[in-house]
Short mmCIF file of C-alpha atoms in Angstrom, two decimals:
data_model
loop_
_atom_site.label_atom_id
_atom_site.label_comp_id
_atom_site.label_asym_id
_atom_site.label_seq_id
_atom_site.Cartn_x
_atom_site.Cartn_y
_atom_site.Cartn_z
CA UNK A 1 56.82 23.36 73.25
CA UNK A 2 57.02 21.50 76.42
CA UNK A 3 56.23 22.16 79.76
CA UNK A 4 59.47 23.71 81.66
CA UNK A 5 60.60 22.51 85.10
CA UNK A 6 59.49 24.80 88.24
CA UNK A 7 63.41 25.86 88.96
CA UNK A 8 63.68 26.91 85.20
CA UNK A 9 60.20 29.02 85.49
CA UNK A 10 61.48 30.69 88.44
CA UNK A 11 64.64 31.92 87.21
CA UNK A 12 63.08 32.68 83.91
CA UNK A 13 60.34 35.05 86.53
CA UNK A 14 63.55 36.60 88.14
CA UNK A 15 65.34 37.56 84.72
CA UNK A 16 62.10 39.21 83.62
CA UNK A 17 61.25 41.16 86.66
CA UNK A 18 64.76 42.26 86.65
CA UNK A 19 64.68 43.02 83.05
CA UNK A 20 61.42 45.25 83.70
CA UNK A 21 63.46 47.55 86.13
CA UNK A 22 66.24 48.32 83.41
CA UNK A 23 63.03 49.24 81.13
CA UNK A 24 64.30 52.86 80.49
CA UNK A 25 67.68 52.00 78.30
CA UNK A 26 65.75 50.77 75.47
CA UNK A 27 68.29 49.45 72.53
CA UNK A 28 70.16 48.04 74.86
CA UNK A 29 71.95 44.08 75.57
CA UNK A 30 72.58 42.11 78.61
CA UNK A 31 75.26 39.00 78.59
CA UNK A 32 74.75 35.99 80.26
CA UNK A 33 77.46 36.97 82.66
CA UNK A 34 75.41 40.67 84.12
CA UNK A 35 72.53 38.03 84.28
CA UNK A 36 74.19 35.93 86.40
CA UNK A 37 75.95 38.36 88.38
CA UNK A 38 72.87 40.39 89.10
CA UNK A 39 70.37 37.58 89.77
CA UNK A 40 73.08 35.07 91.69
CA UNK A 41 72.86 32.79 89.07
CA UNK A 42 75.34 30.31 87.16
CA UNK A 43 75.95 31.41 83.91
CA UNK A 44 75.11 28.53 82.52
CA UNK A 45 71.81 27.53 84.11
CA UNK A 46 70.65 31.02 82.87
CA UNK A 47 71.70 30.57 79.04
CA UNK A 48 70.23 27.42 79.49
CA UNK A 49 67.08 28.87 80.67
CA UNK A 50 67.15 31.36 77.89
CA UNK A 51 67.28 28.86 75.47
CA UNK A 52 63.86 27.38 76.01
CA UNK A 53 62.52 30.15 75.03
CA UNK A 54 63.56 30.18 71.28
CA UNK A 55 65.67 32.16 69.23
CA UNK A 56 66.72 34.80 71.78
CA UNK A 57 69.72 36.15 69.10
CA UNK A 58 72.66 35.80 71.50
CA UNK A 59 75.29 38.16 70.17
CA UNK A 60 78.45 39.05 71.45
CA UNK A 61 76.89 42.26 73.11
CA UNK A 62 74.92 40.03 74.90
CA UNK A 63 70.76 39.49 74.44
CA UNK A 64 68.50 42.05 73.46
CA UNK A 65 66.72 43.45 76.36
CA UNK A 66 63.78 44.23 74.17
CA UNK A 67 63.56 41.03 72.41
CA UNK A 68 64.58 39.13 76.05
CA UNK A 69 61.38 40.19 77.16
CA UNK A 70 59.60 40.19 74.28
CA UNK A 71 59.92 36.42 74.24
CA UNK A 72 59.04 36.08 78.36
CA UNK A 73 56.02 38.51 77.48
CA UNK A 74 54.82 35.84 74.63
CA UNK A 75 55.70 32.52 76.56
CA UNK A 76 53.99 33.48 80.01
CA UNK A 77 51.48 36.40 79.10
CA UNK A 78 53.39 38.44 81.24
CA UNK A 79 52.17 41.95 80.99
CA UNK A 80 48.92 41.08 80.89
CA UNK A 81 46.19 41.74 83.33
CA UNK A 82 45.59 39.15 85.62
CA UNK A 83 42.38 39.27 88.09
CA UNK A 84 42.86 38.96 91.47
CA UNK A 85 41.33 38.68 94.65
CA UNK A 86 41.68 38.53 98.36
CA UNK A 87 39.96 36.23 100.44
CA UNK A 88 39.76 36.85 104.28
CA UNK A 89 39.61 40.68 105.15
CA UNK A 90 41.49 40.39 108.60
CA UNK A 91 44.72 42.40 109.32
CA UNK A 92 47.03 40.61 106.31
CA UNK A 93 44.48 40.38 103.91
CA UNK A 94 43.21 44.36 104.05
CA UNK A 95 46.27 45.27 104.22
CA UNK A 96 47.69 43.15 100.89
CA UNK A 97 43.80 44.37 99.25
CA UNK A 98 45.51 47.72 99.99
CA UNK A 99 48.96 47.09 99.27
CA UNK A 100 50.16 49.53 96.47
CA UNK A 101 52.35 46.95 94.90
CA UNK A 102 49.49 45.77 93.36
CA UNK A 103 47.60 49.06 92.15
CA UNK A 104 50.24 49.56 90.19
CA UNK A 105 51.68 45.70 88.77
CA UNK A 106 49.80 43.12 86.63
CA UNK A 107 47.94 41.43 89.40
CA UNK A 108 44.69 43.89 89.95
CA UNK A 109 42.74 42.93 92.72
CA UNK A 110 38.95 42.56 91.58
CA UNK A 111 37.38 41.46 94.70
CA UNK A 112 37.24 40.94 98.50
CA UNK A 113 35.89 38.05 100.09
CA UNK A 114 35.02 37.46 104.36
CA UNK A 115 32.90 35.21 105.93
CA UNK A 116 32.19 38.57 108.46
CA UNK A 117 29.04 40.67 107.08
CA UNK A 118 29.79 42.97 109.52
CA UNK A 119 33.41 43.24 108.41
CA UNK A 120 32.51 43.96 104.78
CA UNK A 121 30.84 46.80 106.25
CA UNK A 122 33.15 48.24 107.78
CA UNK A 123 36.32 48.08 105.35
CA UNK A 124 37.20 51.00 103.58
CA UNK A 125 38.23 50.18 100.09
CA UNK A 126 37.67 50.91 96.12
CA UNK A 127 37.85 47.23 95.45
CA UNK A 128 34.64 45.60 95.42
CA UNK A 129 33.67 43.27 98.46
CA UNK A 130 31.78 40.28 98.60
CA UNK A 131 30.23 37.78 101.51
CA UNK A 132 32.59 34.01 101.30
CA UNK A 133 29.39 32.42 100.45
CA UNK A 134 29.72 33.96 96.98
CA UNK A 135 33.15 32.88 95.93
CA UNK A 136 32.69 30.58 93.07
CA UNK A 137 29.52 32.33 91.64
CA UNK A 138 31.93 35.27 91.84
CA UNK A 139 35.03 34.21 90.89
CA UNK A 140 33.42 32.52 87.28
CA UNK A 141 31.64 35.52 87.13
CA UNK A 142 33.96 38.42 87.43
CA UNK A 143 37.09 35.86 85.62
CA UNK A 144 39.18 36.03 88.71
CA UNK A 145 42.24 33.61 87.70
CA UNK A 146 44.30 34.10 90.79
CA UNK A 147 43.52 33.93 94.91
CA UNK A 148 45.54 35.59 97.83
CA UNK A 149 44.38 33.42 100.80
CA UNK A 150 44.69 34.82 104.49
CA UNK A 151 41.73 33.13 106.39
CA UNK A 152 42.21 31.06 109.50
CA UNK A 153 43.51 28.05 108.39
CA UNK A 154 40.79 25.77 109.60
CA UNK A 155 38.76 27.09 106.83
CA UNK A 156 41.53 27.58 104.07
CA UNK A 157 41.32 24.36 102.42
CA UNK A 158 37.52 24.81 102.36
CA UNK A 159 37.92 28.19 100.70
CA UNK A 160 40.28 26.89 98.17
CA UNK A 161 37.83 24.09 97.15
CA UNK A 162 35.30 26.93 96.31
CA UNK A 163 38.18 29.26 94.74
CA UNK A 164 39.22 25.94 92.59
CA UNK A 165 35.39 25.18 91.78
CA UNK A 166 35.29 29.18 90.11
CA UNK A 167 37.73 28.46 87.93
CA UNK A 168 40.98 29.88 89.92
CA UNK A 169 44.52 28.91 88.42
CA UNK A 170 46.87 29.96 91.13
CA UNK A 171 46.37 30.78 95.19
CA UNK A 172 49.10 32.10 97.16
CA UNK A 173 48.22 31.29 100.56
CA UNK A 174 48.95 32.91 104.35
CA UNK A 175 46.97 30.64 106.37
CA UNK A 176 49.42 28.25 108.35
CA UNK A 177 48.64 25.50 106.77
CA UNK A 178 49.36 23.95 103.57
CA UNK A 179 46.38 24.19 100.86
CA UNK A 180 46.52 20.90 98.48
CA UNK A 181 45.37 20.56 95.07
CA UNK A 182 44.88 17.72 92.90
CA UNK A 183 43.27 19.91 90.06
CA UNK A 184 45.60 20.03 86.86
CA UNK A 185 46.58 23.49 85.92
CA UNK A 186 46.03 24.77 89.10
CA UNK A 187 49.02 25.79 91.20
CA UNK A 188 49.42 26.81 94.72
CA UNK A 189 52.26 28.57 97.35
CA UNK A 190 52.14 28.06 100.52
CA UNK A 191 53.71 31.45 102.39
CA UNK A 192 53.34 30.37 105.76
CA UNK A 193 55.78 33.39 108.10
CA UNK A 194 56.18 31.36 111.53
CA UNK A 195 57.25 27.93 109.42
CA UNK A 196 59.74 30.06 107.00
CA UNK A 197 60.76 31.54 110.67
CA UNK A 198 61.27 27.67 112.19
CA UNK A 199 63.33 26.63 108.66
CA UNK A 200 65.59 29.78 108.89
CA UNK A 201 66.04 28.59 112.80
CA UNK A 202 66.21 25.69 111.66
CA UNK A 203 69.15 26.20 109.35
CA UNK A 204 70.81 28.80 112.19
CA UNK A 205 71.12 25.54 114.46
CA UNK A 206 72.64 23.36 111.14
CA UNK A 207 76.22 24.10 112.05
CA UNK A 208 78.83 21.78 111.10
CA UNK A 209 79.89 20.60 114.69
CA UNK B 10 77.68 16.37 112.88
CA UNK B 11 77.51 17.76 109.27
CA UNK B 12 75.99 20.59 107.79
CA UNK B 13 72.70 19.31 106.43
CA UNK B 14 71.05 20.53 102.60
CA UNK B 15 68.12 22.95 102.95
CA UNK B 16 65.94 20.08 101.47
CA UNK B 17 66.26 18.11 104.83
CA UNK B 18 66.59 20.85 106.63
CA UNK B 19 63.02 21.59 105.31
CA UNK B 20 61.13 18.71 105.29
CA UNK B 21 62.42 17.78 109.05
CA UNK B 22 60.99 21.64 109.78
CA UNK B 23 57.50 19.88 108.20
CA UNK B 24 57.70 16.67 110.58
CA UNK B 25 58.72 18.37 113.26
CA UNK B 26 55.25 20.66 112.63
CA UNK B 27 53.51 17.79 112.12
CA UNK B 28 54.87 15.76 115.09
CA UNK B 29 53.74 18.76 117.28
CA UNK B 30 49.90 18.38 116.22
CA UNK B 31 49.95 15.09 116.88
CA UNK B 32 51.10 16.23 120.06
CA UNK B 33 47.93 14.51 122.58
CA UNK B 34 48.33 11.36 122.00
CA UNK B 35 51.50 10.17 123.61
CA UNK B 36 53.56 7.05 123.56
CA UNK B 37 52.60 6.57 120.38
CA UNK B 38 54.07 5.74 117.10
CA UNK B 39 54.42 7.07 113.55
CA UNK B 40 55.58 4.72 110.26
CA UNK B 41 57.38 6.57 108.06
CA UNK B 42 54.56 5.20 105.45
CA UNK B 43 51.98 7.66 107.69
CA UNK B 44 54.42 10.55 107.48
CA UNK B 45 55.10 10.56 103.86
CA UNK B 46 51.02 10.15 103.45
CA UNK B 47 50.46 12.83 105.69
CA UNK B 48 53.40 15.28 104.20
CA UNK B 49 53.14 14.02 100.39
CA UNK B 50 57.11 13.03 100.06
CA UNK B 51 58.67 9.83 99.61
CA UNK B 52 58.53 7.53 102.63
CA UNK B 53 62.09 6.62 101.39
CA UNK B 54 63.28 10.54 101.52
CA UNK B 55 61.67 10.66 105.26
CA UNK B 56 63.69 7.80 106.38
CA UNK B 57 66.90 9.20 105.06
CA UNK B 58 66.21 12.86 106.44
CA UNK B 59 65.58 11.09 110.07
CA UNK B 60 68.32 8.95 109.49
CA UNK B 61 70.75 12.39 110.01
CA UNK B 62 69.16 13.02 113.18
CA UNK B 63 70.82 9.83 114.83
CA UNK B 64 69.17 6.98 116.09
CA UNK B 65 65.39 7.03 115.99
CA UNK B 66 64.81 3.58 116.69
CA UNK B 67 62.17 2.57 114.15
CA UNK B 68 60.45 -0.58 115.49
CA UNK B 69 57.74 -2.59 113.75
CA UNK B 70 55.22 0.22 114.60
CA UNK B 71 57.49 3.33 113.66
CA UNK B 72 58.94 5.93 115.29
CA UNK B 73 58.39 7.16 118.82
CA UNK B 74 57.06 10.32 118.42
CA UNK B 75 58.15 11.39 121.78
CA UNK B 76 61.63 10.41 120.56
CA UNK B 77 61.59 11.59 117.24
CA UNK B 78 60.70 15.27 118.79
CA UNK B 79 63.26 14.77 121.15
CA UNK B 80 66.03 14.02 118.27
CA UNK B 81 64.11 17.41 116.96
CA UNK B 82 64.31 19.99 119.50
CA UNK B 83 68.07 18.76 120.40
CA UNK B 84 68.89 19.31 116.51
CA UNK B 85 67.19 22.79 115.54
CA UNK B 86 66.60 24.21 119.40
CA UNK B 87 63.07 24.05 118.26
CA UNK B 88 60.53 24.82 121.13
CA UNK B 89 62.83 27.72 123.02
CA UNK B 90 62.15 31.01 122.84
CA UNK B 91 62.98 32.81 119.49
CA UNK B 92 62.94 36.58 119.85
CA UNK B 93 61.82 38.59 117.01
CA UNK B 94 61.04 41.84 115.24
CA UNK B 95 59.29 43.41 113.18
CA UNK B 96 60.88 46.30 111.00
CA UNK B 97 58.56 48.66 109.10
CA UNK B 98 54.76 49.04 110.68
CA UNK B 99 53.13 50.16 107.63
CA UNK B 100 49.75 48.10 106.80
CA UNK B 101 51.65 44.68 106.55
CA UNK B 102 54.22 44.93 109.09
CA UNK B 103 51.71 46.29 111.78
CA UNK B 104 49.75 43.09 110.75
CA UNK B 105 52.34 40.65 111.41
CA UNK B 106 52.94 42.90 115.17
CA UNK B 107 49.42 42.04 116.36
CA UNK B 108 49.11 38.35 114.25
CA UNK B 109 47.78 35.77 117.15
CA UNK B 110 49.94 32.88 115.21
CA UNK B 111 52.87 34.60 117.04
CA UNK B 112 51.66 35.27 120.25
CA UNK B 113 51.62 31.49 121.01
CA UNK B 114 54.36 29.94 119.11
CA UNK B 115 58.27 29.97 119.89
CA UNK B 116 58.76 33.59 117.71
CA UNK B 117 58.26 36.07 120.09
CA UNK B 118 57.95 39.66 118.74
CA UNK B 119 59.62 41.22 121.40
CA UNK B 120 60.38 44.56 119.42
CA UNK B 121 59.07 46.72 116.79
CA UNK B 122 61.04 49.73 114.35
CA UNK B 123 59.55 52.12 112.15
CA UNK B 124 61.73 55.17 110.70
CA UNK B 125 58.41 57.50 111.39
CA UNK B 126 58.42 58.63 114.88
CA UNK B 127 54.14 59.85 114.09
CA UNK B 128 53.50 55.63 112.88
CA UNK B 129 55.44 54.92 116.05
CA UNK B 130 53.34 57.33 118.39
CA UNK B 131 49.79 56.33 116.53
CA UNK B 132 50.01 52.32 116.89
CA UNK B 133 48.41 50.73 119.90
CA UNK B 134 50.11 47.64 120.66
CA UNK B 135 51.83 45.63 123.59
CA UNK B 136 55.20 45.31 121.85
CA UNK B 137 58.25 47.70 122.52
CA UNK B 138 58.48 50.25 119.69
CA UNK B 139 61.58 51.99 118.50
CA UNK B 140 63.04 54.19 115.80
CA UNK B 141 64.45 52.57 112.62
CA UNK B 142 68.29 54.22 113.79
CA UNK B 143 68.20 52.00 116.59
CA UNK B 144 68.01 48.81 115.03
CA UNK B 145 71.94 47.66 115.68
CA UNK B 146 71.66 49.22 119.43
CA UNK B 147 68.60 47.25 119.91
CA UNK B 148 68.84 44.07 118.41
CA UNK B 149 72.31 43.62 119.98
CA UNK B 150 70.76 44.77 123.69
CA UNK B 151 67.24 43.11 123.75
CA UNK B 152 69.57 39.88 122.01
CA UNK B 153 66.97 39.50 118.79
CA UNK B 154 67.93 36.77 116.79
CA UNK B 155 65.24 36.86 113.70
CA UNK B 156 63.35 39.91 112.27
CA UNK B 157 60.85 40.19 109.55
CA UNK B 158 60.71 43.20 107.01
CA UNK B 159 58.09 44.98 106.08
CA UNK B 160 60.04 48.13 104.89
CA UNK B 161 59.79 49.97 101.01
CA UNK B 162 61.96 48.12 98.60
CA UNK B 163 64.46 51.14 98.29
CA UNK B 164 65.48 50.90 101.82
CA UNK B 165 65.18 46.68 102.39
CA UNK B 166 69.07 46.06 102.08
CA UNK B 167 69.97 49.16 104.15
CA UNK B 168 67.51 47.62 106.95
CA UNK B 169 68.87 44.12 106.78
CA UNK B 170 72.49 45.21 106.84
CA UNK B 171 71.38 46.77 110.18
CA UNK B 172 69.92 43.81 111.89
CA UNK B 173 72.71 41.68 110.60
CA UNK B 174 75.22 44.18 112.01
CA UNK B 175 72.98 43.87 115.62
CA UNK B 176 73.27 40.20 115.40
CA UNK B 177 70.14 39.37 113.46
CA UNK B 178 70.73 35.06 112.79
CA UNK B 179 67.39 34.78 110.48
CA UNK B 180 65.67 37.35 107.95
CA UNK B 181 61.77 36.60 106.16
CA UNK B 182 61.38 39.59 104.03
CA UNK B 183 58.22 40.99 101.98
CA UNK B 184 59.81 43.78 100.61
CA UNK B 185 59.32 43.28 97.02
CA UNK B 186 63.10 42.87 96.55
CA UNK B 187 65.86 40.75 96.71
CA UNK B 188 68.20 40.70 100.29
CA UNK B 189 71.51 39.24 100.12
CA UNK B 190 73.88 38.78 102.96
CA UNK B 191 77.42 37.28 102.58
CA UNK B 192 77.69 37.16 106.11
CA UNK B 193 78.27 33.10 107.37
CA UNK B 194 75.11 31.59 109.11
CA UNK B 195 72.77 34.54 108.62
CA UNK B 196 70.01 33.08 106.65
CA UNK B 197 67.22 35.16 104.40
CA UNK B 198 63.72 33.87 102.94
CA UNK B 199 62.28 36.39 100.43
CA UNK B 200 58.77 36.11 100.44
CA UNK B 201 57.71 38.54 97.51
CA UNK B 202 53.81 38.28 97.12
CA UNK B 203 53.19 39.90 93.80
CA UNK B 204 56.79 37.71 92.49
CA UNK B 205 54.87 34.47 93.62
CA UNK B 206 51.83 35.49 91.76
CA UNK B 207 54.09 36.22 88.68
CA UNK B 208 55.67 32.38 89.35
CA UNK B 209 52.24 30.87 89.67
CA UNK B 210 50.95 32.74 86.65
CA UNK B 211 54.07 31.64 84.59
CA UNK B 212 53.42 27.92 85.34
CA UNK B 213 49.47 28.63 84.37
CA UNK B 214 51.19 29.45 80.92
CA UNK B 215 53.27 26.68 81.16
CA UNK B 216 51.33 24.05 79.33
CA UNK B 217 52.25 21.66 76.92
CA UNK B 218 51.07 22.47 73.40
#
């Protein structure tokens, strides 16, 4: 099997997610075409994407939903568990180690990290919490594979470093500034608000004059 | 002057950021060589993306980099005065109200709309707060051109048809859902955390075997 281009993983994220909200008609098909009306997508590039997964059994009803996500379940270990865990406990970050989107989705925030003692003190929260210094002790120790970053970003390459060093796979990252990694198998996203804000301005201004 | 592709659009939105860092030492210059170092692209895709800006005039020793901000600012209006919202002051939206990253740049939050009249009585903050049904009235009158939502999914699309109808220009939204607008030069950056985590975790699984 080889390794599938970042557009193609995307799309093949978007089909499954929207695939998870028709859950309750079970039995049921989807063509190409609902695909790619529902998810703005050419036709094409979706059957295309489709077809990296294996036998999906296109019929002329359209793809099993069951089996459609059967094989996105198998080929990304989606559905499974995946520890999580928040690093910087200022406004963003206690509220996304509170954020119910996560209590009740795949992505179950283990841990808590801030540099603050007296912070860690102070937040209320089931989730356990944890002083930065501990991160990559913690991380290998609890088997935390993925990172939500919101720490000032003169320290967020530093805390990536120590996230990496646990054994993290993937960091999604609020600090403005953009987090590199060289490390194989280890992927990051950059969500930095005011720069999407300057690129939608950006693209406001990019008339045709 | 045409239209340019997001791609450019982008990665001018990274020099430009860039650029402004560099911002104390003036009269200097900046190889397109440095850039691409600095950015990790092509020096080759830099020169063609400041190519559309008009003349730069690289010498020997690069690009002015009081000119190249210049060519910038006069492209994108970058550096005046966007004014902003926030819609939806639950635990991330009231977040993003007080986040210092805003108070300095060019995204002013100059408003702030919640559907609960109690949220809207109970937050302590310097921003104007109003009730969600205002959102056309107010965004038309204060002259708001980009708003971030913070809003449940089930009522996202209702809430950006709103701003869009007020004049909204520019939309970054974290409600985990999909907004579409058909409407010409009205822009929209989805920024779903728990879909990013799903992407990142997908290309974890996406390994050659």
């Amino acid at each position: 099997m080889n390794r599938l281009p970042l557009p193609t993983v995307t799309r093949l994220c978007n089909i499954y997610e929207l695939l998870m909200k028709l859950e309750s008609q079970s039995g049921s098909f989807i063509s190409s075409s609902e695909l790619a009306l529902r998810l703005g997508i050419a036709a094409h590039s979706i059957r295309k994407d489709i077809s990296f997964l294996g036998e999906a059994g296109n019929t002329g009803a359209g793809y099993s939903v069951e089996r459609l996500k059967g094989l996105l379940r198998e080929r990304f270990a989606f559905g499974e568990e995946k520890r999580t865990c928040v690093v910087g406990l200022g406004r963003i970050g206690s509220a996304i180690l509170e954020n119910s989107q996560f209590a009740a989705g795949e992505f179950k925030i283990v841990a808590g990290f801030d540099s603050s003692i007296n912070r860690l003190e102070t937040i209320k929260t089931d989730v356990d919490l944890f002083p930065a210094y501990q991160i990559a002790e913690i991380v290998k120790r609890l088997k935390i594979n993925f990172a939500i970053i919101a720490v000032p970003p003169s320290s967020a390459q530093d805390i990536a470093d120590r996230l990496i060093e646990g054994g993290i796979k993937g960091i999604v990252n609020f600090a403005p500034v953009v987090i590199r990694t060289n490390k194989d198998g280890v992927f990051v996203k950059n969500m930095d608000i005011a720069g999407e804000l300057r690129i939608l301005s950006a693209l406001t201004s990019n008339r045709s004059v």
